[in-house]
């Protein structure tokens, strides 16, 4: 229905692009990693993440998803902790309960594991090795950079560089994620 109502006379559509809260969470995590904590957008990004939390404590990856997403929820949780929210605050208590009830840390995607490794909260050894030499494989090779979409290529090259260097900027002690790892 939306497509029929909003098609322009020349045949194209223009609409608002909305992403999920994991993108905003990754922005906060990147700001922490880069050592930037005084960006004027910071408080509004935190408010936006909190406003998208579902009643069960999770975050979804698309509008009105039937269930919360494990990786998005862990990334939002980590970002809110990095931003200074108390682990015992109501939103984080609900999110933590949701994460732990599902054994969710064992189920997070590779990208989430890399974000946690950058924060010193996940061992780099627990992430796949993405060699930067991947960019040298020729287009005819079965696995090569040009078999990925353009946005995927940009992401994979960045991940390869980060994976090869394995940098860490730990969270401050009072913002660590120990409560998500009750077994250590």
CSV table of N, CA, C and O in Angstrom, one decimal, residues 42-144:
chain,number,residue,atom,x,y,z
A,42,UNK,N,25.7,12.8,21.7
A,42,UNK,CA,25.8,11.7,22.6
A,42,UNK,C,24.5,11.5,23.4
A,42,UNK,O,23.9,10.4,23.4
A,43,UNK,N,24.0,12.5,24.2
A,43,UNK,CA,22.8,12.3,25.0
A,43,UNK,C,21.6,11.9,24.2
A,43,UNK,O,20.8,11.0,24.6
A,44,UNK,N,21.4,12.5,23.0
A,44,UNK,CA,20.3,12.2,22.2
A,44,UNK,C,20.4,10.7,21.6
A,44,UNK,O,19.4,10.1,21.5
A,45,UNK,N,21.6,10.3,21.3
A,45,UNK,CA,21.7,8.9,20.8
A,45,UNK,C,21.4,7.9,21.9
A,45,UNK,O,20.7,6.9,21.6
A,46,UNK,N,21.8,8.2,23.1
A,46,UNK,CA,21.4,7.3,24.2
A,46,UNK,C,19.9,7.3,24.4
A,46,UNK,O,19.3,6.3,24.6
A,47,UNK,N,19.3,8.5,24.4
A,47,UNK,CA,17.8,8.6,24.5
A,47,UNK,C,17.1,7.8,23.4
A,47,UNK,O,16.1,7.1,23.6
A,48,UNK,N,17.6,7.9,22.2
A,48,UNK,CA,17.0,7.2,21.1
A,48,UNK,C,17.1,5.7,21.3
A,48,UNK,O,16.1,4.9,21.0
A,49,UNK,N,18.3,5.2,21.7
A,49,UNK,CA,18.4,3.7,22.0
A,49,UNK,C,17.4,3.3,23.0
A,49,UNK,O,16.7,2.3,22.9
A,50,UNK,N,17.3,4.0,24.1
A,50,UNK,CA,16.4,3.7,25.2
A,50,UNK,C,14.9,3.7,24.7
A,50,UNK,O,14.1,2.9,25.1
A,51,UNK,N,14.6,4.6,23.8
A,51,UNK,CA,13.2,4.8,23.3
A,51,UNK,C,12.8,3.6,22.5
A,51,UNK,O,11.6,3.3,22.3
A,52,UNK,N,13.7,2.9,21.9
A,52,UNK,CA,13.4,1.7,21.0
A,52,UNK,C,13.4,0.4,21.7
A,52,UNK,O,13.2,-0.6,21.1
A,53,UNK,N,13.7,0.4,23.0
A,53,UNK,CA,13.7,-0.9,23.8
A,53,UNK,C,12.3,-1.5,23.8
A,53,UNK,O,11.4,-0.8,24.1
A,54,UNK,N,12.2,-2.8,23.6
A,54,UNK,CA,10.9,-3.4,23.7
A,54,UNK,C,10.6,-3.7,25.1
A,54,UNK,O,11.4,-3.7,26.0
A,55,UNK,N,9.3,-4.0,25.4
A,55,UNK,CA,8.8,-4.2,26.7
A,55,UNK,C,9.5,-5.4,27.4
A,55,UNK,O,9.6,-5.4,28.6
A,56,UNK,N,9.9,-6.4,26.6
A,56,UNK,CA,10.6,-7.5,27.2
A,56,UNK,C,12.1,-7.3,27.5
A,56,UNK,O,12.8,-8.2,28.0
A,57,UNK,N,12.6,-6.1,27.2
A,57,UNK,CA,14.0,-5.7,27.5
A,57,UNK,C,14.9,-5.8,26.3
A,57,UNK,O,16.0,-5.4,26.4
A,58,UNK,N,14.4,-6.4,25.2
A,58,UNK,CA,15.3,-6.6,24.0
A,58,UNK,C,15.2,-5.4,23.0
A,58,UNK,O,14.4,-4.5,23.2
A,59,UNK,N,16.0,-5.5,22.0
A,59,UNK,CA,15.9,-4.5,20.9
A,59,UNK,C,15.7,-5.4,19.6
A,59,UNK,O,16.2,-6.5,19.5
A,60,UNK,N,15.0,-4.8,18.6
A,60,UNK,CA,14.7,-5.6,17.4
A,60,UNK,C,15.6,-5.0,16.3
A,60,UNK,O,16.1,-3.9,16.4
A,61,UNK,N,15.6,-5.8,15.2
A,61,UNK,CA,16.4,-5.3,14.0
A,61,UNK,C,15.6,-4.8,12.9
A,61,UNK,O,16.1,-4.2,12.0
A,62,UNK,N,14.3,-4.9,13.0
A,62,UNK,CA,13.4,-4.2,12.0
A,62,UNK,C,12.1,-3.9,12.7
A,62,UNK,O,11.7,-4.5,13.7
A,63,UNK,N,11.4,-3.0,12.2
A,63,UNK,CA,10.1,-2.4,12.8
A,63,UNK,C,9.1,-3.6,13.0
A,63,UNK,O,8.8,-4.3,12.1
A,64,UNK,N,8.6,-3.6,14.2
A,64,UNK,CA,7.6,-4.6,14.6
A,64,UNK,C,8.1,-6.1,14.4
A,64,UNK,O,7.2,-6.9,14.0
A,65,UNK,N,9.3,-6.4,14.6
A,65,UNK,CA,9.8,-7.7,14.5
A,65,UNK,C,9.1,-8.6,15.5
A,65,UNK,O,8.7,-8.1,16.6
A,66,UNK,N,8.9,-9.8,15.2
A,66,UNK,CA,8.1,-10.7,16.2
A,66,UNK,C,8.9,-11.0,17.5
A,66,UNK,O,8.3,-11.3,18.5
A,67,UNK,N,10.2,-10.8,17.4
A,67,UNK,CA,11.0,-11.1,18.6
A,67,UNK,C,12.2,-10.1,18.6
A,67,UNK,O,12.6,-9.6,17.6
A,68,UNK,N,12.8,-10.0,19.8
A,68,UNK,CA,14.0,-9.2,19.9
A,68,UNK,C,15.2,-9.9,19.3
A,68,UNK,O,15.1,-11.1,19.0
A,69,UNK,N,16.2,-9.2,19.0
A,69,UNK,CA,17.4,-9.8,18.3
A,69,UNK,C,18.6,-9.8,19.3
A,69,UNK,O,18.9,-8.9,20.0
A,70,UNK,N,19.2,-11.0,19.4
A,70,UNK,CA,20.3,-11.2,20.4
A,70,UNK,C,21.4,-10.2,20.2
A,70,UNK,O,21.8,-9.6,21.2
A,71,UNK,N,21.9,-10.1,19.0
A,71,UNK,CA,23.1,-9.3,18.8
A,71,UNK,C,22.8,-7.8,19.0
A,71,UNK,O,23.5,-7.1,19.6
A,72,UNK,N,21.6,-7.4,18.5
A,72,UNK,CA,21.2,-6.0,18.7
A,72,UNK,C,21.1,-5.7,20.1
A,72,UNK,O,21.5,-4.6,20.6
A,73,UNK,N,20.5,-6.6,20.9
A,73,UNK,CA,20.3,-6.3,22.3
A,73,UNK,C,21.6,-6.3,23.1
A,73,UNK,O,21.8,-5.4,23.9
A,74,UNK,N,22.6,-7.2,22.8
A,74,UNK,CA,23.9,-7.1,23.4
A,74,UNK,C,24.6,-5.8,23.1
A,74,UNK,O,25.2,-5.2,23.9
A,75,UNK,N,24.5,-5.4,21.8
A,75,UNK,CA,25.2,-4.2,21.4
A,75,UNK,C,24.6,-3.0,22.1
A,75,UNK,O,25.3,-2.1,22.5
A,76,UNK,N,23.3,-2.9,22.1
A,76,UNK,CA,22.6,-1.8,22.8
A,76,UNK,C,23.0,-1.8,24.3
A,76,UNK,O,23.3,-0.7,24.9
A,77,UNK,N,23.0,-2.9,24.9
A,77,UNK,CA,23.4,-3.1,26.3
A,77,UNK,C,24.8,-2.5,26.5
A,77,UNK,O,25.1,-1.7,27.4
A,78,UNK,N,25.7,-3.0,25.7
A,78,UNK,CA,27.1,-2.6,25.8
A,78,UNK,C,27.3,-1.1,25.6
A,78,UNK,O,28.0,-0.4,26.3
A,79,UNK,N,26.6,-0.6,24.7
A,79,UNK,CA,26.7,0.9,24.4
A,79,UNK,C,26.1,1.7,25.6
A,79,UNK,O,26.7,2.7,25.9
A,80,UNK,N,25.0,1.3,26.1
A,80,UNK,CA,24.5,2.0,27.3
A,80,UNK,C,25.4,1.9,28.5
A,80,UNK,O,25.5,2.9,29.2
A,81,UNK,N,26.0,0.8,28.7
A,81,UNK,CA,27.0,0.7,29.8
A,81,UNK,C,28.2,1.6,29.5
A,81,UNK,O,28.7,2.3,30.3
A,82,UNK,N,28.7,1.6,28.2
A,82,UNK,CA,29.8,2.4,27.8
A,82,UNK,C,29.4,3.9,28.0
A,82,UNK,O,30.3,4.7,28.3
A,83,UNK,N,28.2,4.2,27.8
A,83,UNK,CA,27.7,5.6,28.0
A,83,UNK,C,27.5,6.0,29.4
A,83,UNK,O,27.2,7.1,29.7
A,84,UNK,N,27.6,5.0,30.3
A,84,UNK,CA,27.6,5.3,31.8
A,84,UNK,C,26.3,4.9,32.5
A,84,UNK,O,26.2,5.2,33.7
A,85,UNK,N,25.4,4.2,31.8
A,85,UNK,CA,24.2,3.8,32.5
A,85,UNK,C,24.5,2.7,33.5
A,85,UNK,O,25.4,1.9,33.3
A,86,UNK,N,23.9,2.8,34.7
A,86,UNK,CA,24.2,1.9,35.8
A,86,UNK,C,23.6,0.5,35.4
A,86,UNK,O,22.5,0.4,34.9
A,87,UNK,N,24.4,-0.6,35.7
A,87,UNK,CA,23.9,-1.9,35.3
A,87,UNK,C,22.6,-2.3,36.0
A,87,UNK,O,21.9,-3.1,35.6
A,88,UNK,N,22.3,-1.6,37.2
A,88,UNK,CA,21.1,-1.9,37.9
A,88,UNK,C,19.9,-1.0,37.5
A,88,UNK,O,18.9,-1.1,38.1
A,89,UNK,N,20.1,-0.2,36.5
A,89,UNK,CA,19.0,0.7,36.0
A,89,UNK,C,17.9,-0.2,35.5
A,89,UNK,O,18.2,-1.4,35.0
A,90,UNK,N,16.7,0.2,35.4
A,90,UNK,CA,15.6,-0.6,35.0
A,90,UNK,C,15.8,-1.1,33.5
A,90,UNK,O,15.6,-2.2,33.3
A,91,UNK,N,16.1,-0.2,32.6
A,91,UNK,CA,16.3,-0.7,31.2
A,91,UNK,C,17.4,-1.8,31.1
A,91,UNK,O,17.2,-2.8,30.4
A,92,UNK,N,18.5,-1.6,31.8
A,92,UNK,CA,19.6,-2.6,31.7
A,92,UNK,C,19.2,-3.9,32.4
A,92,UNK,O,19.6,-4.9,32.0
A,93,UNK,N,18.5,-3.8,33.5
A,93,UNK,CA,18.1,-5.0,34.2
A,93,UNK,C,17.2,-5.8,33.3
A,93,UNK,O,17.4,-7.0,33.2
A,94,UNK,N,16.2,-5.2,32.7
A,94,UNK,CA,15.3,-5.9,31.8
A,94,UNK,C,16.1,-6.5,30.6
A,94,UNK,O,15.9,-7.7,30.2
A,95,UNK,N,17.0,-5.8,30.0
A,95,UNK,CA,17.8,-6.3,28.9
A,95,UNK,C,18.7,-7.4,29.3
A,95,UNK,O,18.8,-8.4,28.7
A,96,UNK,N,19.4,-7.3,30.5
A,96,UNK,CA,20.2,-8.3,31.0
A,96,UNK,C,19.5,-9.6,31.2
A,96,UNK,O,19.9,-10.7,30.9
A,97,UNK,N,18.3,-9.5,31.8
A,97,UNK,CA,17.5,-10.7,32.1
A,97,UNK,C,17.1,-11.4,30.8
A,97,UNK,O,17.2,-12.6,30.6
A,98,UNK,N,16.7,-10.6,29.8
A,98,UNK,CA,16.4,-11.1,28.4
A,98,UNK,C,17.6,-11.8,27.8
A,98,UNK,O,17.5,-12.9,27.3
A,99,UNK,N,18.8,-11.2,27.9
A,99,UNK,CA,20.0,-11.8,27.4
A,99,UNK,C,20.4,-13.1,28.1
A,99,UNK,O,20.6,-14.1,27.4
A,100,UNK,N,20.4,-13.1,29.4
A,100,UNK,CA,20.8,-14.3,30.1
A,100,UNK,C,19.8,-15.4,30.0
A,100,UNK,O,20.2,-16.6,30.0
A,101,UNK,N,18.5,-15.1,30.0
A,101,UNK,CA,17.5,-16.2,29.9
A,101,UNK,C,17.6,-16.9,28.6
A,101,UNK,O,17.2,-18.1,28.5
A,102,UNK,N,18.2,-16.3,27.6
A,102,UNK,CA,18.3,-17.0,26.3
A,102,UNK,C,19.7,-17.5,26.0
A,102,UNK,O,20.0,-18.0,24.9
A,103,UNK,N,20.6,-17.4,27.0
A,103,UNK,CA,22.0,-17.8,26.7
A,103,UNK,C,22.6,-17.1,25.6
A,103,UNK,O,23.3,-17.6,24.8
A,104,UNK,N,22.2,-15.8,25.5
A,104,UNK,CA,22.4,-15.0,24.3
A,104,UNK,C,23.9,-14.7,23.9
A,104,UNK,O,24.2,-14.6,22.7
A,105,UNK,N,24.7,-14.6,24.9
A,105,UNK,CA,26.1,-14.3,24.5
A,105,UNK,C,26.7,-15.4,23.6
A,105,UNK,O,27.6,-15.1,22.8
A,106,UNK,N,26.3,-16.6,23.8
A,106,UNK,CA,26.8,-17.7,23.0
A,106,UNK,C,26.3,-17.6,21.5
A,106,UNK,O,26.8,-18.3,20.7
A,107,UNK,N,25.3,-16.8,21.3
A,107,UNK,CA,24.6,-16.7,20.0
A,107,UNK,C,24.8,-15.4,19.3
A,107,UNK,O,24.2,-15.2,18.2
A,108,UNK,N,25.7,-14.5,19.8
A,108,UNK,CA,25.8,-13.3,19.1
A,108,UNK,C,26.6,-13.5,17.8
A,108,UNK,O,27.4,-14.3,17.7
A,109,UNK,N,26.3,-12.6,16.9
A,109,UNK,CA,27.0,-12.7,15.5
A,109,UNK,C,28.4,-12.2,15.6
A,109,UNK,O,28.9,-11.6,16.6
A,110,UNK,N,29.2,-12.5,14.6
A,110,UNK,CA,30.6,-12.2,14.6
A,110,UNK,C,30.8,-10.7,14.8
A,110,UNK,O,31.7,-10.3,15.5
A,111,UNK,N,30.0,-9.9,14.1
A,111,UNK,CA,30.2,-8.5,14.2
A,111,UNK,C,30.1,-8.0,15.7
A,111,UNK,O,30.9,-7.2,16.1
A,112,UNK,N,29.2,-8.5,16.4
A,112,UNK,CA,29.0,-8.2,17.8
A,112,UNK,C,30.2,-8.7,18.6
A,112,UNK,O,30.7,-7.9,19.5
A,113,UNK,N,30.7,-9.8,18.3
A,113,UNK,CA,31.9,-10.3,19.0
A,113,UNK,C,33.1,-9.4,18.8
A,113,UNK,O,33.9,-9.2,19.7
A,114,UNK,N,33.2,-8.9,17.6
A,114,UNK,CA,34.3,-8.0,17.3
A,114,UNK,C,34.2,-6.7,18.1
A,114,UNK,O,35.1,-6.2,18.6
A,115,UNK,N,32.9,-6.2,18.1
A,115,UNK,CA,32.7,-5.0,18.9
A,115,UNK,C,33.1,-5.2,20.4
A,115,UNK,O,33.8,-4.4,21.0
A,116,UNK,N,32.7,-6.4,20.9
A,116,UNK,CA,33.0,-6.7,22.3
A,116,UNK,C,34.5,-6.9,22.5
A,116,UNK,O,35.1,-6.5,23.5
A,117,UNK,N,35.2,-7.5,21.5
A,117,UNK,CA,36.6,-7.6,21.6
A,117,UNK,C,37.3,-6.3,21.6
A,117,UNK,O,38.3,-6.1,22.3
A,118,UNK,N,36.8,-5.3,20.8
A,118,UNK,CA,37.4,-4.0,20.8
A,118,UNK,C,37.3,-3.3,22.2
A,118,UNK,O,38.2,-2.5,22.5
A,119,UNK,N,36.3,-3.7,22.9
A,119,UNK,CA,36.1,-3.1,24.3
A,119,UNK,C,36.9,-3.9,25.4
A,119,UNK,O,36.8,-3.6,26.5
A,120,UNK,N,37.5,-5.0,25.0
A,120,UNK,CA,38.2,-5.9,25.9
A,120,UNK,C,37.2,-6.8,26.7
A,120,UNK,O,37.6,-7.3,27.7
A,121,UNK,N,36.0,-7.0,26.2
A,121,UNK,CA,35.0,-7.8,26.8
A,121,UNK,C,34.8,-9.2,26.2
A,121,UNK,O,34.0,-10.0,26.7
A,122,UNK,N,35.5,-9.4,25.1
A,122,UNK,CA,35.5,-10.7,24.4
A,122,UNK,C,36.9,-11.0,24.0
A,122,UNK,O,37.6,-10.1,23.5
A,123,UNK,N,37.3,-12.2,24.1
A,123,UNK,CA,38.7,-12.5,23.6
A,123,UNK,C,38.8,-12.5,22.1
A,123,UNK,O,38.0,-13.0,21.4
A,124,UNK,N,39.8,-11.8,21.6
A,124,UNK,CA,40.0,-11.8,20.2
A,124,UNK,C,40.2,-13.2,19.6
A,124,UNK,O,39.8,-13.5,18.5
A,125,UNK,N,40.7,-14.1,20.4
A,125,UNK,CA,40.8,-15.5,20.0
A,125,UNK,C,39.4,-16.1,19.7
A,125,UNK,O,39.3,-17.2,19.0
A,126,UNK,N,38.4,-15.6,20.2
A,126,UNK,CA,37.0,-16.0,20.0
A,126,UNK,C,36.3,-15.4,18.8
A,126,UNK,O,35.1,-15.5,18.7
A,127,UNK,N,37.1,-14.7,18.0
A,127,UNK,CA,36.5,-14.1,16.8
A,127,UNK,C,37.2,-14.7,15.6
A,127,UNK,O,38.4,-15.2,15.7
A,128,UNK,N,36.5,-14.8,14.5
A,128,UNK,CA,37.2,-15.4,13.3
A,128,UNK,C,38.4,-14.5,12.8
A,128,UNK,O,38.4,-13.3,13.0
A,129,UNK,N,39.3,-15.2,12.3
A,129,UNK,CA,40.5,-14.5,11.7
A,129,UNK,C,40.1,-14.1,10.3
A,129,UNK,O,39.8,-14.9,9.4
A,130,UNK,N,40.1,-12.8,10.1
A,130,UNK,CA,39.7,-12.2,8.7
A,130,UNK,C,41.0,-11.6,8.2
A,130,UNK,O,41.3,-10.4,8.5
A,131,UNK,N,41.8,-12.3,7.4
A,131,UNK,CA,43.1,-11.8,6.9
A,131,UNK,C,42.9,-10.6,5.9
A,131,UNK,O,42.1,-10.8,5.0
A,132,UNK,N,43.6,-9.6,6.1
A,132,UNK,CA,43.5,-8.5,5.1
A,132,UNK,C,44.0,-8.9,3.7
A,132,UNK,O,43.6,-8.2,2.7
A,133,UNK,N,44.7,-10.0,3.6
A,133,UNK,CA,45.1,-10.5,2.3
A,133,UNK,C,44.0,-10.9,1.4
A,133,UNK,O,44.1,-11.1,0.2
A,134,UNK,N,42.8,-10.9,2.0
A,134,UNK,CA,41.6,-11.2,1.2
A,134,UNK,C,41.4,-10.3,0.0
A,134,UNK,O,41.0,-10.7,-1.0
A,135,UNK,N,41.9,-9.0,0.2
A,135,UNK,CA,41.7,-8.0,-0.9
A,135,UNK,C,42.6,-8.4,-2.1
A,135,UNK,O,42.4,-7.9,-3.2
A,136,UNK,N,43.6,-9.3,-1.9
A,136,UNK,CA,44.5,-9.6,-3.0
A,136,UNK,C,44.0,-10.8,-3.9
A,136,UNK,O,44.5,-11.0,-4.9
A,137,UNK,N,43.0,-11.4,-3.4
A,137,UNK,CA,42.4,-12.5,-4.2
A,137,UNK,C,41.8,-12.0,-5.5
A,137,UNK,O,41.1,-11.0,-5.5
A,138,UNK,N,42.1,-12.6,-6.6
A,138,UNK,CA,41.6,-12.1,-7.9
A,138,UNK,C,40.1,-12.3,-8.1
A,138,UNK,O,39.5,-13.2,-7.4
A,139,UNK,N,39.4,-11.6,-8.9
A,139,UNK,CA,38.0,-11.7,-9.1
A,139,UNK,C,37.5,-13.1,-9.5
A,139,UNK,O,36.4,-13.5,-9.2
A,140,UNK,N,38.4,-13.9,-10.1
A,140,UNK,CA,38.0,-15.2,-10.6
A,140,UNK,C,38.0,-16.3,-9.4
A,140,UNK,O,37.5,-17.4,-9.6
A,141,UNK,N,38.6,-15.9,-8.3
A,141,UNK,CA,38.7,-16.8,-7.2
A,141,UNK,C,37.3,-17.1,-6.6
A,141,UNK,O,36.5,-16.1,-6.5
A,142,UNK,N,37.0,-18.3,-6.1
A,142,UNK,CA,35.7,-18.6,-5.6
A,142,UNK,C,35.3,-17.6,-4.4
A,142,UNK,O,34.2,-17.2,-4.3
A,143,UNK,N,36.3,-17.3,-3.6
A,143,UNK,CA,36.0,-16.3,-2.5
A,143,UNK,C,36.9,-15.1,-2.8
A,143,UNK,O,38.1,-15.2,-2.7
A,144,UNK,N,36.2,-14.1,-3.1
A,144,UNK,CA,36.9,-12.8,-3.4
A,144,UNK,C,36.0,-11.6,-3.0
A,144,UNK,O,34.8,-11.8,-2.9
